[in-house]
């Protein structure tokens, strides 16, 4: 595995591969790697000839009160994990490599960034697109893999790639979970045993909610006149499609109660978008995010 620490060395290697007509897959990370990250590298390996991973804790996506300084950093452990999945090249840039004029969230994320995470972390996605656009420009990948764990981020990046007409295919990676369904995250290591038990309820409550919503939508499809709706003119299909959001209010309030009853301290959001049910909750000092399909 090649380890490069500046963009000159990176670009030398990438140019060699491009000259050989090799397809380059890229997985940007902030390190503190776990199986969820490694699953993305496996996707990159099976869809490209070379797999490049970056580890860069990006200062511009953290708000001043967030955990930038405390973000877990363990380079040796990360490199060992990357070797175990046969990554070809790891890029460990300095801040100056990425931000020669000093860190700045100078690119603005598009409409996908509205709401959800942005309600809680304003400006976060500007920092994300600012770093990802620079990494894309330096690595020049053919494909890039982003986890569905950060579903809104995936949409923001897709939108950016489309807007900038980048010749990069954005491939989503399914959420890697522990045996209880808890979405893997670098921050899970900070959960106490008691908090871990509570955290593992998140995906269960979301999946139940999704199943309940689907069952109601299905029932509405079979029995549309029971659904009081200004949209009857749309026919059965239109009604069924709208059934979820129209019935969503009660179900969602109910699920928020369930989350609080399970021991979470706060539900920051619980919403449907992109045919997903997306949630952010607080548990002690930590915040957890997760999402499940509703289709
Ligand atoms: P991060 O290092 O947290 O910025 O994450 C790097 C990439 O790994 C992002 O595309 C994340 O969405 C993805 N990722 C993080 N956790 C998981 C997980 N549990 N399953 C799949 N992808 C993940």
XYZ file of C-alpha atoms in Angstrom, residues 125-229:
105
model
C -22.367 20.855 4.254
C -20.573 23.934 2.923
C -17.510 22.523 4.696
C -18.189 19.081 3.244
C -18.500 20.261 -0.359
C -15.485 22.551 0.100
C -13.266 19.624 1.048
C -14.775 17.008 -1.271
C -14.524 19.270 -4.340
C -10.818 19.847 -3.567
C -10.175 16.149 -2.949
C -11.982 15.267 -6.183
C -9.835 17.800 -8.076
C -6.608 16.362 -6.602
C -7.441 12.660 -6.860
C -9.379 12.839 -10.137
C -11.253 9.573 -9.512
C -13.565 7.822 -11.977
C -15.850 6.692 -9.160
C -16.282 7.806 -5.553
C -18.065 5.892 -2.808
C -20.111 7.545 -0.048
C -21.986 5.778 2.741
C -25.779 5.855 3.018
C -25.189 6.305 6.750
C -24.828 10.013 5.932
C -27.733 9.968 3.519
C -28.131 13.727 3.207
C -24.384 14.087 2.612
C -24.633 11.537 -0.207
C -27.386 13.642 -1.838
C -25.386 16.851 -1.362
C -22.336 15.290 -3.031
C -24.407 13.874 -5.886
C -25.892 17.303 -6.451
C -22.452 18.935 -6.393
C -21.029 16.410 -8.881
C -23.995 17.014 -11.183
C -23.878 20.814 -10.900
C -20.158 20.920 -11.610
C -20.581 18.312 -14.350
C -17.781 16.245 -12.802
C -16.969 13.056 -14.708
C -17.186 11.068 -11.468
C -19.755 8.382 -10.749
C -21.019 8.643 -7.164
C -21.767 5.178 -5.789
C -23.721 4.729 -2.529
C -22.569 2.186 0.077
C -25.234 0.498 2.262
C -25.121 1.188 6.006
C -22.921 -1.269 7.911
C -24.488 -2.191 11.262
C -23.550 -4.190 14.338
C -25.360 -7.422 15.187
C -28.172 -5.400 16.828
C -28.576 -3.126 13.836
C -26.788 -0.113 15.311
C -25.201 1.833 12.449
C -21.419 1.698 12.888
C -19.851 5.046 13.713
C -16.478 6.208 15.012
C -18.308 7.908 17.860
C -20.017 4.703 19.097
C -16.818 3.968 21.034
C -17.829 6.762 23.417
C -21.139 5.109 24.388
C -21.342 3.685 27.908
C -22.727 0.107 28.138
C -26.077 1.565 29.248
C -26.115 4.069 26.353
C -25.157 1.339 23.893
C -28.317 -0.579 24.820
C -30.419 2.507 24.175
C -28.551 3.344 20.956
C -29.410 -0.085 19.586
C -33.123 0.776 19.838
C -32.798 3.519 17.218
C -32.749 1.310 14.140
C -35.488 -0.928 15.575
C -37.850 1.993 16.141
C -37.085 3.427 12.687
C -37.638 0.076 10.976
C -40.952 -0.446 12.834
C -42.052 3.022 11.839
C -41.141 2.407 8.222
C -43.069 -0.902 8.205
C -46.085 0.779 9.811
C -46.022 3.605 7.292
C -45.785 1.185 4.397
C -48.679 -0.883 5.731
C -50.813 2.268 5.975
C -49.835 3.349 2.477
C -50.715 -0.122 1.204
C -54.083 -0.002 2.994
C -54.768 3.409 1.487
C -53.949 2.022 -1.962
C -56.587 -0.699 -1.536
C -59.149 1.576 0.008
C -58.604 5.130 -1.266
C -62.025 6.636 -0.406
C -61.212 6.307 3.313
C -58.361 8.731 2.807
C -59.827 12.239 2.981
C -57.716 14.024 0.479
